[in-house]
Coordinates of C-alpha atoms and ligand atoms in Angstrom, one line a residue:
X1 CA 8.9 74.0 73.4
X2 CA 9.6 75.9 70.2
X3 CA 6.4 78.4 70.4
X4 CA 5.8 78.8 66.9
X5 CA 5.7 76.3 63.6
X6 CA 7.1 74.1 63.1
X7 CA 7.5 73.0 59.0
X8 CA 7.6 69.0 58.3
X9 CA 8.4 68.6 55.0
X10 CA 8.0 64.4 53.6
X11 CA 5.3 64.1 53.5
X12 CA 3.0 60.2 54.1
X13 CA 7.7 59.2 54.4
X14 CA 8.3 57.3 58.0
X15 CA 10.1 59.9 59.6
X16 CA 7.9 62.8 58.6
X17 CA 4.4 60.5 59.5
X18 CA 6.8 59.7 63.1
X19 CA 7.7 63.1 63.8
X20 CA 3.7 64.6 63.8
X21 CA 3.1 61.1 65.5
X22 CA 5.4 62.1 68.2
X23 CA 4.6 66.2 68.6
X24 CA 1.6 66.6 71.5
X25 CA 1.3 70.0 71.6
X26 CA 4.1 72.0 69.2
X27 CA 2.6 73.4 66.1
X28 CA 3.2 71.6 63.0
X29 CA 2.5 72.6 59.8
X30 CA 3.1 69.4 58.5
X31 CA 3.8 69.5 54.2
X32 CA 4.6 67.2 50.9
X33 CA 3.2 66.8 47.9
X34 CA 1.9 67.3 45.0
X35 CA 1.6 71.2 47.1
X36 CA 5.5 70.8 48.7
X37 CA 7.0 69.6 45.6
X38 CA 10.4 69.4 46.0
X39 CA 10.7 69.6 41.6
X40 CA 9.0 72.5 41.6
X41 CA 11.9 74.3 42.9
X42 CA 10.9 77.6 42.2
X43 CA 7.5 77.6 44.0
X44 CA 10.1 77.1 47.3
X45 CA 10.1 80.3 48.2
X46 CA 6.6 81.6 48.4
X47 CA 5.2 78.3 49.5
X48 CA 7.9 79.2 52.7
X49 CA 6.5 82.7 53.0
X50 CA 3.6 81.7 53.1
X51 CA 4.1 79.4 56.0
X52 CA 6.0 81.5 58.0
X53 CA 7.7 79.1 60.4
X54 CA 10.2 78.8 63.2
X55 CA 11.7 76.2 62.6
X56 CA 11.7 73.8 59.7
X57 CA 12.2 70.5 59.8
X58 CA 13.8 68.9 56.6
X59 CA 12.9 65.0 56.2
X60 CA 11.5 65.0 52.5
X61 CA 14.2 63.6 50.3
X62 CA 14.5 61.5 46.8
X63 CA 15.6 58.2 48.9
X64 CA 14.8 55.6 46.3
X65 CA 19.1 54.5 45.8
X66 CA 18.9 52.3 43.0
X67 CA 16.5 54.6 41.1
X68 CA 18.6 57.5 42.0
X69 CA 21.1 55.9 39.8
X70 CA 18.5 57.2 36.4
X71 CA 16.6 59.6 38.1
X72 CA 20.2 61.6 39.2
X73 CA 18.6 64.8 38.4
X74 CA 15.8 64.3 40.4
X75 CA 17.6 63.0 43.2
X76 CA 19.8 66.1 43.5
X77 CA 17.3 68.6 42.9
X78 CA 14.8 67.2 46.1
X79 CA 18.2 65.9 48.3
X80 CA 20.4 69.7 46.8
X81 CA 18.4 72.4 45.0
X82 CA 15.5 72.0 47.5
X83 CA 17.0 71.4 50.9
X84 CA 19.4 74.6 49.5
X85 CA 16.4 76.7 49.3
X86 CA 14.5 75.4 52.9
X87 CA 18.4 77.0 53.7
X88 CA 18.4 79.9 51.9
X89 CA 15.2 81.5 53.7
X90 CA 16.5 79.7 57.0
X91 CA 19.3 82.1 56.9
X92 CA 17.0 85.2 55.7
X93 CA 14.5 85.0 58.7
X94 CA 17.1 84.1 60.7
X95 CA 15.3 80.6 62.2
X96 CA 16.7 77.5 62.1
X97 CA 17.0 74.7 60.1
X98 CA 16.9 70.3 61.1
X99 CA 17.9 68.3 57.7
X100 CA 18.6 64.7 57.1
X101 CA 20.9 62.5 55.6
X102 CA 22.5 59.6 55.7
X103 CA 25.4 56.6 56.4
X104 CA 25.0 55.9 52.4
X105 CA 28.0 59.6 51.8
X106 CA 30.4 57.1 52.8
X107 CA 31.9 53.9 51.1
X108 CA 32.4 51.8 53.9
X109 CA 35.9 51.1 53.7
X110 CA 36.9 52.8 57.2
X111 CA 36.6 49.2 58.8
X112 CA 35.1 51.1 62.2
X113 CA 32.2 53.2 63.4
X114 CA 32.0 56.4 60.9
X115 CA 32.2 59.8 63.0
X116 CA 31.3 63.4 61.0
X117 CA 34.8 64.2 60.8
X118 CA 35.8 61.6 58.9
X119 CA 36.1 61.8 54.9
X120 CA 33.2 61.5 52.9
X121 CA 33.5 59.3 49.2
X122 CA 30.1 58.1 49.2
X123 CA 29.1 55.2 46.8
X124 CA 25.8 55.9 44.3
X125 CA 24.5 59.1 43.0
X126 CA 21.8 58.8 46.2
X127 CA 24.5 59.6 48.7
X128 CA 26.7 61.8 46.6
X129 CA 23.0 64.4 46.4
X130 CA 22.6 64.1 49.7
X131 CA 26.3 65.0 50.5
X132 CA 25.7 67.7 47.4
X133 CA 22.6 68.9 49.8
X134 CA 24.3 69.0 53.3
X135 CA 27.2 71.6 52.1
X136 CA 25.1 73.2 50.7
X137 CA 22.8 74.1 53.4
X138 CA 26.5 74.7 55.0
X139 CA 27.7 77.0 52.7
X140 CA 24.5 79.0 53.2
X141 CA 25.4 79.9 57.1
X142 CA 21.9 79.2 58.7
X143 CA 21.4 77.6 61.4
X144 CA 21.7 74.0 60.6
X145 CA 21.9 70.7 62.4
X146 CA 22.3 68.4 60.2
X147 CA 21.9 64.6 60.9
X148 CA 23.2 62.0 59.4
X149 CA 20.5 58.0 59.9
X150 CA 20.9 55.1 58.8
X151 CA 18.6 51.4 57.8
X152 CA 14.9 53.7 59.1
X153 CA 12.3 51.6 59.4
X154 CA 9.0 52.2 60.8
X155 CA 5.4 50.0 60.8
X156 CA 4.5 51.8 57.8
X157 CA 5.8 53.0 54.5
X158 CA 8.4 51.2 52.8
X159 CA 11.1 50.1 54.2
X160 CA 13.5 46.7 55.1
X161 CA 11.3 46.3 58.2
X162 CA 8.1 45.6 56.0
X163 CA 9.6 43.9 53.4
X164 CA 10.7 41.2 55.3
X165 CA 7.8 40.4 56.6
X166 CA 6.0 41.2 53.2
X167 CA 8.6 38.3 51.7
X168 CA 8.2 36.1 54.9
X169 CA 4.2 35.6 53.5
X170 CA 4.9 34.7 50.4
X171 CA 7.9 32.1 50.9
X172 CA 9.6 29.4 53.5
X173 CA 13.0 30.6 52.0
X174 CA 15.1 33.7 52.2
X175 CA 18.0 35.1 50.5
X176 CA 20.0 38.2 52.3
X177 CA 23.0 40.2 51.9
X178 CA 25.4 39.4 55.1
X179 CA 28.4 41.1 54.2
X180 CA 26.8 44.5 54.7
X181 CA 26.9 45.8 58.1
X182 CA 24.7 49.9 59.8
X183 CA 23.8 51.3 62.4
X184 CA 18.9 50.1 62.2
X185 CA 16.7 52.8 62.8
X186 CA 13.7 53.5 63.9
X187 CA 12.4 56.4 62.7
X188 CA 9.8 56.7 66.1
X189 CA 13.5 57.0 67.2
X190 CA 14.9 59.5 65.2
X191 CA 12.4 61.4 65.2
X192 CA 11.5 61.6 69.3
X193 CA 15.3 62.8 67.9
X194 CA 14.3 65.7 66.5
X195 CA 11.5 67.4 68.6
X196 CA 14.8 66.9 71.4
X197 CA 16.7 69.0 69.1
X198 CA 14.3 71.2 68.1
X199 CA 13.3 72.0 72.5
X200 CA 16.5 72.0 73.0
X201 CA 17.1 75.4 70.9
X202 CA 13.9 76.2 71.9
X203 CA 14.7 76.3 75.3
X204 CA 18.8 77.3 75.5
X205 CA 18.3 79.9 72.1
X206 CA 20.5 78.9 69.3
X207 CA 23.6 77.7 70.6
X208 CA 27.0 77.8 67.8
X209 CA 27.9 74.3 68.5
X210 CA 24.8 73.5 67.8
X211 CA 24.8 73.9 64.3
X212 CA 26.9 70.9 61.6
X213 CA 27.0 68.2 61.5
X214 CA 26.2 64.7 63.8
X215 CA 25.4 60.9 63.5
X216 CA 21.8 60.1 64.9
X217 CA 21.5 56.7 63.8
X218 CA 20.3 54.0 66.1
X219 CA 22.4 52.5 68.8
X220 CA 24.1 48.6 68.1
X221 CA 24.3 47.3 64.9
X222 CA 24.0 43.9 62.2
X223 CA 24.5 43.0 59.3
X224 CA 21.2 42.5 56.5
X225 CA 21.1 39.3 57.3
X226 CA 21.3 39.5 61.5
X227 CA 18.5 41.7 61.1
X228 CA 16.0 40.5 59.1
X229 CA 16.6 37.3 61.5
X230 CA 16.3 39.6 64.8
X231 CA 12.8 40.8 62.6
X232 CA 11.5 37.2 62.1
X233 CA 12.8 36.0 65.8
X234 CA 11.1 38.8 67.3
X235 CA 7.9 38.0 64.8
X236 CA 7.5 35.2 65.5
X237 CA 6.3 35.9 68.9
X238 CA 3.4 37.8 67.0
X239 CA 3.1 34.3 65.5
X240 CA 4.4 34.2 61.8
X241 CA 6.0 31.0 60.8
X242 CA 10.1 32.5 60.0
X243 CA 11.4 31.4 57.3
X244 CA 14.3 29.6 56.6
X245 CA 17.0 33.3 56.2
X246 CA 20.2 32.3 53.9
X247 CA 23.8 34.9 53.9
X248 CA 24.7 35.9 50.5
X249 CA 27.2 38.2 49.9
X250 CA 26.9 41.3 48.2
X251 CA 27.7 40.1 44.7
X252 CA 24.8 37.3 44.9
X253 CA 22.8 40.1 45.1
X254 CA 23.6 42.3 42.1
X255 CA 21.4 45.5 42.1
X256 CA 21.5 49.1 40.3
X257 CA 23.4 50.7 43.4
X258 CA 27.2 50.4 45.2
X259 CA 26.7 50.6 48.4
X260 CA 28.9 51.0 51.7
X261 CA 29.8 47.5 53.1
X262 CA 30.3 49.2 56.7
X263 CA 28.4 52.4 57.4
X264 CA 27.7 52.0 61.0
X265 CA 27.7 55.4 62.7
X266 CA 29.3 57.0 65.7
X267 CA 27.0 58.9 67.3
X268 CA 28.8 59.9 70.7
X269 CA 28.7 63.3 69.4
X270 CA 25.2 63.4 69.5
X271 CA 25.1 62.8 73.1
X272 CA 27.6 65.0 73.6
X273 CA 26.0 69.0 72.9
X274 CA 22.6 67.1 73.0
X275 CA 22.7 64.7 75.6
X276 CA 20.5 62.2 73.1
X277 CA 21.7 58.5 72.2
X278 CA 18.9 57.0 70.3
X279 CA 17.6 52.9 71.9
X280 CA 18.9 49.9 71.2
X281 CA 17.6 48.7 67.7
X282 CA 16.5 45.6 69.2
X283 CA 14.1 47.1 70.7
X284 CA 13.6 49.8 69.0
X285 CA 12.3 46.0 66.8
X286 CA 10.5 44.8 69.6
X287 CA 8.6 48.3 70.2
X288 CA 7.6 48.4 65.9
X289 CA 6.6 45.4 65.3
X290 CA 3.5 45.3 68.5
X291 CA 2.7 48.0 66.2
X292 CA 2.5 46.9 63.3
X293 CA 1.8 44.1 64.4
X294 CA -1.8 46.0 66.1
X295 CA -2.5 47.4 63.1
X296 CA -6.2 45.9 61.9
X297 CA -4.8 44.4 58.7
X298 CA -1.9 42.9 60.9
X299 CA -4.2 41.0 63.1
X300 CA -6.8 39.6 60.1
X301 CA -4.3 38.4 58.4
X302 CA -2.3 36.7 61.7
X303 CA -6.5 35.8 61.8
X304 CA -7.4 33.9 58.9
X305 CA -4.2 32.1 59.2
X306 CA -4.4 30.4 62.6
Ligands
NAP1 N1 15.8 55.1 54.1 C1 16.0 55.1 55.2 O1 16.3 54.0 54.9 C2 17.3 56.2 55.6 C3 17.7 56.7 55.9 C4 19.3 56.9 55.8 C5 19.1 58.8 55.4 N2 17.2 58.2 55.0 C6 17.3 59.8 55.7 O2 16.2 59.8 56.0 C7 14.9 61.3 55.8 C8 13.7 60.9 55.6 O3 14.0 59.4 55.0 P1 11.9 58.6 54.8 O4 13.2 57.3 55.4 O5 11.7 58.8 55.9 O6 12.0 59.0 53.4 P2 10.7 58.1 53.4 O7 10.0 57.2 53.5 O8 11.7 57.7 51.8 O9 9.8 59.5 52.7 C9 10.5 61.0 52.0 C10 9.7 61.3 51.5 O10 10.1 62.3 50.6 C11 9.1 63.3 50.0 N3 9.7 63.3 49.2 C12 10.3 61.8 47.9 N4 10.7 63.3 47.2 C13 10.2 64.8 46.6 C14 10.3 65.0 45.5 N5 10.7 65.6 44.9 N6 9.1 66.1 46.2 C15 8.8 66.8 47.7 N7 8.6 65.5 48.2 C16 9.4 64.6 48.3 C17 8.0 62.1 49.8 O11 6.0 62.7 50.5 P3 5.6 62.9 49.8 O12 5.0 62.0 50.9 O13 5.1 63.7 50.0 O14 5.2 62.6 48.5 C18 8.9 60.1 50.9 O15 7.2 60.3 51.1 C19 15.3 61.5 54.1 O16 16.9 62.7 54.8 C20 16.7 60.7 54.1 O17 17.5 60.7 53.1 C21 16.3 57.7 55.0

């Protein structure tokens, strides 16, 4: 286990919250806005020196994919410039950095799960800014593990799972895009993988092949329509009356940012180097829904609907 404090950025975000929840006896410095604001880059070096962590996990990012199209400066500040400053600190202090990136660095045209060595070609500002972040980190020479993940969901925060449950509370008929496929990933599973990597680094010390880009997504894949259908099938066991979910094409659901049609990630390298495979997304979904329906708010909604 990492002995000194692990700095976790990302405030109330899905992955940061899951890391803190899974941290057990590890010493965590959990930071977020307003104190740690990536819009105020000049403040970061002093904050880092004062925190003096032994490892940094960067789970903060400008994640609003559509908004990034019109907030390019803010997206690049949070997704490229702040990670570069974190990595520069890590390089100077000789401590490891675990950073999270995205499947949206790819354009989705490969037609098979992407490997780490495949050519990138982001289709929007969010993906481009995250790719620029990867490159900025690697250029510092820091001991950095960069984990590209995808389609993150959890029982809290903003995500597709909770959006679907919210929509089902309002209507009994939904239209969901069926021609984009990817690998849903539970924030809790990614958090567990991140902490295992931190532990491994602590036990073995830094090994050169830990450095670089890794794909870290839930096992299996589906479309957004398949994901929605599975969410409602699993939620039905908790008393939800499932809505009808009609499949539609991306062209029928225009969004400001273009998304990759097939951003499945091949996670073989994560298994080979760290011995980690994230669970199947369907198992993770069932677990996450148990957690959603055990919150007092949902239990009350169930009771009043019954
Ligand atoms: N969500 C997905 O589907 C997905 C897919 C692929 C990759 N990823 C990557 O996974 C990582 C974690 O994502 P997530 O799903 O946990 O995202 P999230 O729930 O949107 O959380 C991101 C957090 O980043 C913080 N943040 C945003 N802008 C910031 C700024 N300017 N300065 C400082 N903090 C800022 C916010 O924390 P505060 O609470 O402090 O405001 C926010 O809660 C990110 O690197 C993301 O790019 C996510």
